[in-house]
Short mmCIF file of C-alpha atoms in Angstrom, two decimals:
data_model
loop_
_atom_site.label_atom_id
_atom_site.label_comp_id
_atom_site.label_asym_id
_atom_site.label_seq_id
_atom_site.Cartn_x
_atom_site.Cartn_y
_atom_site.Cartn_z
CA UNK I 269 -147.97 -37.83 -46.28
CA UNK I 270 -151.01 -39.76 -47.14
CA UNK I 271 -149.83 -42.55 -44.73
CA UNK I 272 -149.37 -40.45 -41.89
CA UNK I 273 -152.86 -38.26 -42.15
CA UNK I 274 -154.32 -42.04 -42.36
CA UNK I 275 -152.09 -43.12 -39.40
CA UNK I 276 -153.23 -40.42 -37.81
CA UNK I 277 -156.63 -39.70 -38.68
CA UNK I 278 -155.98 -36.39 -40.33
CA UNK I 279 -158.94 -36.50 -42.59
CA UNK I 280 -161.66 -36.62 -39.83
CA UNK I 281 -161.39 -33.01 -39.85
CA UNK I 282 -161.53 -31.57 -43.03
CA UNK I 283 -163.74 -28.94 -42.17
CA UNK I 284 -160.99 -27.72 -40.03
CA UNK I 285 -158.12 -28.73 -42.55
CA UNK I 286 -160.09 -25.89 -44.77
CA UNK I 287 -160.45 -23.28 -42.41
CA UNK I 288 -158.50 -20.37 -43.26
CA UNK I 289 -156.04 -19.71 -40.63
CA UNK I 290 -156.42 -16.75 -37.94
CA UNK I 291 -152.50 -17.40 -36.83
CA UNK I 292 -149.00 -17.69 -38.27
CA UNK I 293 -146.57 -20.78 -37.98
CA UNK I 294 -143.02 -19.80 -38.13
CA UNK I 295 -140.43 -22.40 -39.75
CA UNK I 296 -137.28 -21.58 -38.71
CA UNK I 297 -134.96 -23.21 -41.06
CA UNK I 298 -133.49 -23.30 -44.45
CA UNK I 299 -135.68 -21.01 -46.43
CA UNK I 300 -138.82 -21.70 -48.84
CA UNK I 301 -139.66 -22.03 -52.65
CA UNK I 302 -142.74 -20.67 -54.06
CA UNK I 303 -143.99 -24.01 -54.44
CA UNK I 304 -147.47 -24.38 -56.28
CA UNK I 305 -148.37 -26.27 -53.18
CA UNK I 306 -148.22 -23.34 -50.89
CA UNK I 307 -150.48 -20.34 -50.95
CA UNK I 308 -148.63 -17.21 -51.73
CA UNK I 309 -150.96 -14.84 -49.98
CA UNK I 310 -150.60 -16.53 -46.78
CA UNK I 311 -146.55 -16.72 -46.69
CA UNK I 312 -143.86 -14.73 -45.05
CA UNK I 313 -140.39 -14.63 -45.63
CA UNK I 314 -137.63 -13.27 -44.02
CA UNK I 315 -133.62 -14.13 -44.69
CA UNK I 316 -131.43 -14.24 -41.81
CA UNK I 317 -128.31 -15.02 -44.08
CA UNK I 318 -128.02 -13.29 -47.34
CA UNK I 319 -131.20 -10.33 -46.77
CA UNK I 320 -132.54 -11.33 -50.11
CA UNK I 321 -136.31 -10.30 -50.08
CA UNK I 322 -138.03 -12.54 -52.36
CA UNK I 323 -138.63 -16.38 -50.70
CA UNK I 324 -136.02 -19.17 -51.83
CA UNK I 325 -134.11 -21.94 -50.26
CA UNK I 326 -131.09 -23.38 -51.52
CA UNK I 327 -130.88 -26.35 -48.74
CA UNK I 328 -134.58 -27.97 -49.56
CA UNK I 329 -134.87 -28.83 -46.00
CA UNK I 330 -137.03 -25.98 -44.87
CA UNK I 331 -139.47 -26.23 -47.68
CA UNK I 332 -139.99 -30.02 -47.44
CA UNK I 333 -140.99 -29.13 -43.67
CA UNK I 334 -143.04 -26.75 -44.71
CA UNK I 335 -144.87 -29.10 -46.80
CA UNK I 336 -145.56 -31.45 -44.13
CA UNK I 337 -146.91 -28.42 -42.21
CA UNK I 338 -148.89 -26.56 -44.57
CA UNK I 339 -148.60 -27.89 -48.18
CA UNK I 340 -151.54 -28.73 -50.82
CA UNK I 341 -150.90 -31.30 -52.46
CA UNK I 342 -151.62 -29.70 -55.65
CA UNK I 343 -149.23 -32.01 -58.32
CA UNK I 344 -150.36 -35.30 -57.07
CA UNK I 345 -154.36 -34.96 -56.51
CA UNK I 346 -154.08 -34.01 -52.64
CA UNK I 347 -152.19 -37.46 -51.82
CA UNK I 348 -148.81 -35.40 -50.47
CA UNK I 349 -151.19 -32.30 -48.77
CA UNK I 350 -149.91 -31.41 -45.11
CA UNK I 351 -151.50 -31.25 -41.84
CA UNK I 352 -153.44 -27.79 -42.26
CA UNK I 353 -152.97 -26.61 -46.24
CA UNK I 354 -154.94 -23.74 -45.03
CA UNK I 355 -152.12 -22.50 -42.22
CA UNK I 356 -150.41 -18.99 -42.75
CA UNK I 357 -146.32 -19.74 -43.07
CA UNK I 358 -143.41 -17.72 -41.52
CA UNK I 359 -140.33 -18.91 -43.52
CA UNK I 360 -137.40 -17.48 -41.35
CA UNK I 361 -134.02 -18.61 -43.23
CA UNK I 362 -131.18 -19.08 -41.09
CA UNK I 363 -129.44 -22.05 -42.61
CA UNK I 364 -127.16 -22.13 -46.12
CA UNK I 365 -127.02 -24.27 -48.59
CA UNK I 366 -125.52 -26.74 -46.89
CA UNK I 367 -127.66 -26.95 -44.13
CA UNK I 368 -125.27 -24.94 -41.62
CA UNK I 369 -126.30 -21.36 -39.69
CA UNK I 370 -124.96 -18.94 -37.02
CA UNK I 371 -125.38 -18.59 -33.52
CA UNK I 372 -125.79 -14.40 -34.35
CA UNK I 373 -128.47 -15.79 -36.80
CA UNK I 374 -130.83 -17.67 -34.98
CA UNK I 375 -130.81 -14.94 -32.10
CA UNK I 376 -131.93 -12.31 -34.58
CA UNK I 377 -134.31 -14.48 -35.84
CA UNK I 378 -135.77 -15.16 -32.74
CA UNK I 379 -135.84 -11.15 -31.92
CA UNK I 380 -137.80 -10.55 -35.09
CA UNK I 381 -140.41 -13.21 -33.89
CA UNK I 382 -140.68 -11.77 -30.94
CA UNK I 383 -140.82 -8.09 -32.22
CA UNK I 384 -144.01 -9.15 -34.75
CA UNK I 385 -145.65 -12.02 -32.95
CA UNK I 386 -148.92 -9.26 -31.94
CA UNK I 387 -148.60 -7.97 -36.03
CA UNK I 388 -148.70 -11.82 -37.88
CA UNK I 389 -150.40 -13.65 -34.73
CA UNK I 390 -147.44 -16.13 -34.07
CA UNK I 391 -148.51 -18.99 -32.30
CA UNK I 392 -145.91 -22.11 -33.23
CA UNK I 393 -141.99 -21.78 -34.14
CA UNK I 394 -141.00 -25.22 -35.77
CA UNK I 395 -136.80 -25.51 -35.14
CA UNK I 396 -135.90 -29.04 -36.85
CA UNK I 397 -132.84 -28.47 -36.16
CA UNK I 398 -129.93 -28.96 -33.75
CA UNK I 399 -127.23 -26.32 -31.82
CA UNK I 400 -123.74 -27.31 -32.80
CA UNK I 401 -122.44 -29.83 -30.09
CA UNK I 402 -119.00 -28.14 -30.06
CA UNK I 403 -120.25 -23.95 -30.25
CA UNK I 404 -119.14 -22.16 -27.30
CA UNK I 405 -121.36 -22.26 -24.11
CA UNK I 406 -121.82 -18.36 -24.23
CA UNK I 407 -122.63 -18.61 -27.88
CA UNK I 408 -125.51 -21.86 -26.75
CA UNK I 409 -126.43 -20.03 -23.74
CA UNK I 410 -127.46 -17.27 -26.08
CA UNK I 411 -129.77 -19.33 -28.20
CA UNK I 412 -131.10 -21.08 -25.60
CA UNK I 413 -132.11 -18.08 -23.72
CA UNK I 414 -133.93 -17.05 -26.70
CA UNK I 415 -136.05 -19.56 -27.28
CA UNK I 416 -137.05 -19.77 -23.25
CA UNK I 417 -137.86 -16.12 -23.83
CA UNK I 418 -140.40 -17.06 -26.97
CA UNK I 419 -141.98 -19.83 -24.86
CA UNK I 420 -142.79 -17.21 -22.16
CA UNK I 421 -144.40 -15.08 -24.15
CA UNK I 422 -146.83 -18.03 -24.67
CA UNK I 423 -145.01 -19.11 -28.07
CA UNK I 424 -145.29 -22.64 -28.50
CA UNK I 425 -141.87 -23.79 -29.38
CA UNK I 426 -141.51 -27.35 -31.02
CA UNK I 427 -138.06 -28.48 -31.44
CA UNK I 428 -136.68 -31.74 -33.16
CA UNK I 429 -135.31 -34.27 -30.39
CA UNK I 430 -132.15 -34.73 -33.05
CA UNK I 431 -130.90 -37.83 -34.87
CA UNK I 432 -128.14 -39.01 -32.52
CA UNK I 433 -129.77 -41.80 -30.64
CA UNK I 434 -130.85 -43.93 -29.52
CA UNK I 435 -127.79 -43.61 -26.60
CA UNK I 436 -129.86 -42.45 -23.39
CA UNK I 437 -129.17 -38.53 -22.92
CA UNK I 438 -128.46 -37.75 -26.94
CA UNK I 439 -131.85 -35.01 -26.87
CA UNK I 440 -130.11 -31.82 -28.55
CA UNK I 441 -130.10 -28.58 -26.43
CA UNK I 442 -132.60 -26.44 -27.39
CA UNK I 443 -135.23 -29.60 -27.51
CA UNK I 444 -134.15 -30.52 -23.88
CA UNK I 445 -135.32 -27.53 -22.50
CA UNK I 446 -138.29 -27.90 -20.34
CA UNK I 447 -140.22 -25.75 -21.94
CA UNK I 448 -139.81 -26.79 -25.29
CA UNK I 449 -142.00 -29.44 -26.83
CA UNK I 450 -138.73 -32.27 -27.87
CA UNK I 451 -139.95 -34.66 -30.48
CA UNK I 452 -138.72 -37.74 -31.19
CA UNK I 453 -139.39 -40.73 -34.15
CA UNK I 454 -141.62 -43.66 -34.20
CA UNK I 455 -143.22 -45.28 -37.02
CA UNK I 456 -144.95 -48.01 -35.18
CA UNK I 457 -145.04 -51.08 -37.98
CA UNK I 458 -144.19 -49.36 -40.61
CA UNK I 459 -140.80 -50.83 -42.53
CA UNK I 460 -138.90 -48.21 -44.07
CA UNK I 461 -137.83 -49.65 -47.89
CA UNK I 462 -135.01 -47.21 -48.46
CA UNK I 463 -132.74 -47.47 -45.06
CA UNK I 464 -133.92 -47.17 -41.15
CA UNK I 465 -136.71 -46.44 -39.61
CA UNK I 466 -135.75 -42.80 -38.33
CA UNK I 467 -136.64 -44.21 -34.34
CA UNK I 468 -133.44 -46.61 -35.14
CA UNK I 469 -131.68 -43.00 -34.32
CA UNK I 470 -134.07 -40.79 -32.66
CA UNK I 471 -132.30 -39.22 -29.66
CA UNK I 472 -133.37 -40.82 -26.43
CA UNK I 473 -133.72 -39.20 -22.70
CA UNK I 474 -133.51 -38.49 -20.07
CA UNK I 475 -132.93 -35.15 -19.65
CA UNK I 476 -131.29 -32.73 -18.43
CA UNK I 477 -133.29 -31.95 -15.51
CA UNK I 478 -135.94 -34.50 -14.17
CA UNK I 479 -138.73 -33.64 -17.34
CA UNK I 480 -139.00 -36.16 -19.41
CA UNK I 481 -138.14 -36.20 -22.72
CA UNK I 482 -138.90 -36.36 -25.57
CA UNK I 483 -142.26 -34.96 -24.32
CA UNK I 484 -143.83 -36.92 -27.53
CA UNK I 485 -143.26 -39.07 -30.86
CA UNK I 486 -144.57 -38.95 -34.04
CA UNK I 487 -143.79 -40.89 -37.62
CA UNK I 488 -140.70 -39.60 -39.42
CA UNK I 489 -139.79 -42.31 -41.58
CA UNK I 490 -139.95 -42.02 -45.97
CA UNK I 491 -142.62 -38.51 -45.51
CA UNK I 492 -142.67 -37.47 -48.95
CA UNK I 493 -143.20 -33.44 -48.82
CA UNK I 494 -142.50 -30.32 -51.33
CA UNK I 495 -139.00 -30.15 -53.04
CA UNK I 496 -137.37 -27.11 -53.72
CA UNK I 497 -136.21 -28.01 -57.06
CA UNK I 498 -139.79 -28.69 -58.28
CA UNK I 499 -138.99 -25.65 -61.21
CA UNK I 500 -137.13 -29.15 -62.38
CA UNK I 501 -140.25 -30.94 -62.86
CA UNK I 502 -139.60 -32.48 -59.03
CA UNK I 503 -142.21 -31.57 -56.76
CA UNK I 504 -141.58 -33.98 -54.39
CA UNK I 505 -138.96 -35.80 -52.30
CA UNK I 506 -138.64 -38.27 -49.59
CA UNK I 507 -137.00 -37.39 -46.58
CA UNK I 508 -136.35 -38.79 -42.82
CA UNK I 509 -135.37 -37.97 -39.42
CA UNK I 510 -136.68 -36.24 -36.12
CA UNK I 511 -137.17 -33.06 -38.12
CA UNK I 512 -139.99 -34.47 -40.14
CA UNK I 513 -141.36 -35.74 -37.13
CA UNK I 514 -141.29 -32.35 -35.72
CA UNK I 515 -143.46 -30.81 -38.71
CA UNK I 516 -146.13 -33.76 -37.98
CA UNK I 517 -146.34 -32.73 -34.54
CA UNK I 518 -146.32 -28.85 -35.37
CA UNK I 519 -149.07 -29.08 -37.92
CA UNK I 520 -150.96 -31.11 -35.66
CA UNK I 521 -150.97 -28.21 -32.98
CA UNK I 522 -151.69 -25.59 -36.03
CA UNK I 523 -154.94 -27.98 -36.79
CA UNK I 524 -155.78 -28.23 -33.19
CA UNK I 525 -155.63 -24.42 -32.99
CA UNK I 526 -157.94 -23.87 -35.81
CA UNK I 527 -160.69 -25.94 -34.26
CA UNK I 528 -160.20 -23.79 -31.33
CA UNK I 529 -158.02 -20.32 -31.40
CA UNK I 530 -158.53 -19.98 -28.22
CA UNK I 531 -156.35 -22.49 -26.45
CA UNK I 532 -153.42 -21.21 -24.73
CA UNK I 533 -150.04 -22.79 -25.04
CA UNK I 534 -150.08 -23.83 -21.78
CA UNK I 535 -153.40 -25.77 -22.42
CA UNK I 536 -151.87 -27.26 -26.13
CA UNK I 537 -149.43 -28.43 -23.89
CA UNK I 538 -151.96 -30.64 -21.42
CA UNK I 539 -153.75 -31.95 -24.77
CA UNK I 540 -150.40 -33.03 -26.47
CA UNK I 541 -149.90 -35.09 -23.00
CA UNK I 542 -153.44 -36.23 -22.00
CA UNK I 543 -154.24 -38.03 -25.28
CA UNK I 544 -150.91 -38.94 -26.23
CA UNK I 545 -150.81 -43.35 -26.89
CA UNK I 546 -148.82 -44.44 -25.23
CA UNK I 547 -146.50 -47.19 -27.49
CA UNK I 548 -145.63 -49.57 -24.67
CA UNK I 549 -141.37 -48.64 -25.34
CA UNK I 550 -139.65 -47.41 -23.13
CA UNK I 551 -140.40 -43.59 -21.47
CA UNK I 552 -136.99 -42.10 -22.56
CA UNK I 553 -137.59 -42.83 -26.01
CA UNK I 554 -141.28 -42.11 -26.17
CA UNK I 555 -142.16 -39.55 -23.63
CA UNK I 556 -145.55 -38.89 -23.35
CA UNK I 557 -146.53 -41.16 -26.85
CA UNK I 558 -147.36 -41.21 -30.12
CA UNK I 559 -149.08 -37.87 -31.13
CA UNK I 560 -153.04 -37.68 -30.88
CA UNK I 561 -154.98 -34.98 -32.99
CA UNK I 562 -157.98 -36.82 -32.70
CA UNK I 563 -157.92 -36.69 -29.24
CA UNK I 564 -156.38 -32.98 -29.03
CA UNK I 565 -159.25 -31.83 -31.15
CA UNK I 566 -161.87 -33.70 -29.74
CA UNK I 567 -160.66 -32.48 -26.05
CA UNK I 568 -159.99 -28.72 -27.12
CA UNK I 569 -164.02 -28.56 -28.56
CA UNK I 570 -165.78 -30.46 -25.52
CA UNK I 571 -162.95 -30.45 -22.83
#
């Protein structure tokens, strides 16, 4: 994590990094650990799969994106922290231990955002994850409706562009909808030292329709984020793919928002594109660019 706040200039804004949070961040995803990186008093959790009460996860995905989000960086003197340590987490589980979940799942998920997003203040759902390429249409159609209804009721929705690329047209289904923010991988020159650079297989565009997609990139290669099996004495791992990518992106909206809590998610959605950088790659595997919180910030306090 400490090479992508530097990448991306993270630490300019500490002030804001610090400020306690006025909005929630929902993770929809495997789950969370009480991790001593995250801050108890500002975390929900709510299990989709088994209806146990107290917060787990026994995948580790969700709580290593929640780390990138919203983690301290408490074992390692700050050097792993997230985005925004001081964001308030949703952690709605609705994948198992091995990483799979239910079309029934995610819609009642999605319900329960909806239901409490005036109570908790829900301003961001992070879904790094894919729909099943072979469910039923009626059973996708389902999900996907749900998530279009979140994003109209002014929910920013930031979905993983999914690891099957780089074959034009591989952008998963609920990150190709046009009003989703899709996010793909790129690492610029950074080398990954453990296997591929995650934009090796970052899904590529087009779209479906004429948008283009992803709408943005960010780096998703070797982020080192919370473990969930730090009661073992490992509090961190290293993990790659289009869902880490997804968390940079999502905690960079979170930070933007606490500068200003006033921006709409229409108007996060003109920052992420105006100040984009553009990589010089091609559009379909790029959209927009390489993510900007610099410029976000800077444009959401002095327009």
């Amino acid at each position: 994590m400490e090479r992508i706040r530097n990448l991306l200039n993270i630490d300019l804004f500490e002030e804001f990094q610090n400020k306690k949070s006025s909005f929630s961040v929902v993770i929809m995803d495997s789950g969370i650990v009480l991790h001593p990186d995250f801050d108890s008093a500002k975390l929900l959790f709510c299990d989709f799969v088994n209806g146990i009460k107290s917060p787990y996860d026994d995948y580790g995905h969700g709580t290593h994106i929640a780390g990138i989000i919203g983690g301290k960086g408490k074992n390692k003197r700050g050097i792993y922290r997230g985005i925004y340590p001081e964001c308030s987490l949703i952690a709605v589980k609705i994948l198992d231990q091995n990483g799979n979940g239910r079309v029934e799942q995610m819609c009642k998920a999605m319900e329960w955002i909806l239901q409490n997003k005036e109570k908790h203040n829900i301003k961001i759902v992070n879904i790094s994850l894919s729909l099943n390429q072979t469910a039923l249409p009626e059973k996708s159609k389902q999900v996907l409706d749900m998530v279009r209804k979140m994003c109209r009721e002014g929910i920013l929705v930031v979905a993983a562009a999914g690891n099957n690329g780089p074959a034009p047209g591989s952008i998963s289904q609920i990150a190709d909808l046009k009003e989703v923010i899709a996010v793909g991988c790129y690492d610029g020159e950074y080398k990954s030292k453990y296997g591929q650079n995650c934009e090796e297989y970052s899904s590529c565009g087009p779209g479906s329709s004429s948008f283009r997609k992803p709408d943005i990139v960010a780096p998703g290669t070797d982020i080192v984020s919370c473990n969930n099996l730090f009661s073992l004495g490992h509090y961190y791992t290293r993990k790659s793919g289009t869902s880490m990518a997804t968390a940079v992106v999502t905690g960079c909206m979170a930070l933007t928002l606490a500068a200003n809590p006033s921006i709409t998610s229409e108007e996060m959605r003109m920052l992420l594109r105006k100040n984009a950088i553009d990589q010089n790659i091609p559009w379909n595997r790029q959209g927009w660019g390489m993510i900007n919180v610099k410029g976000m910030i800077k444009s959401a306090l002095f327009g």
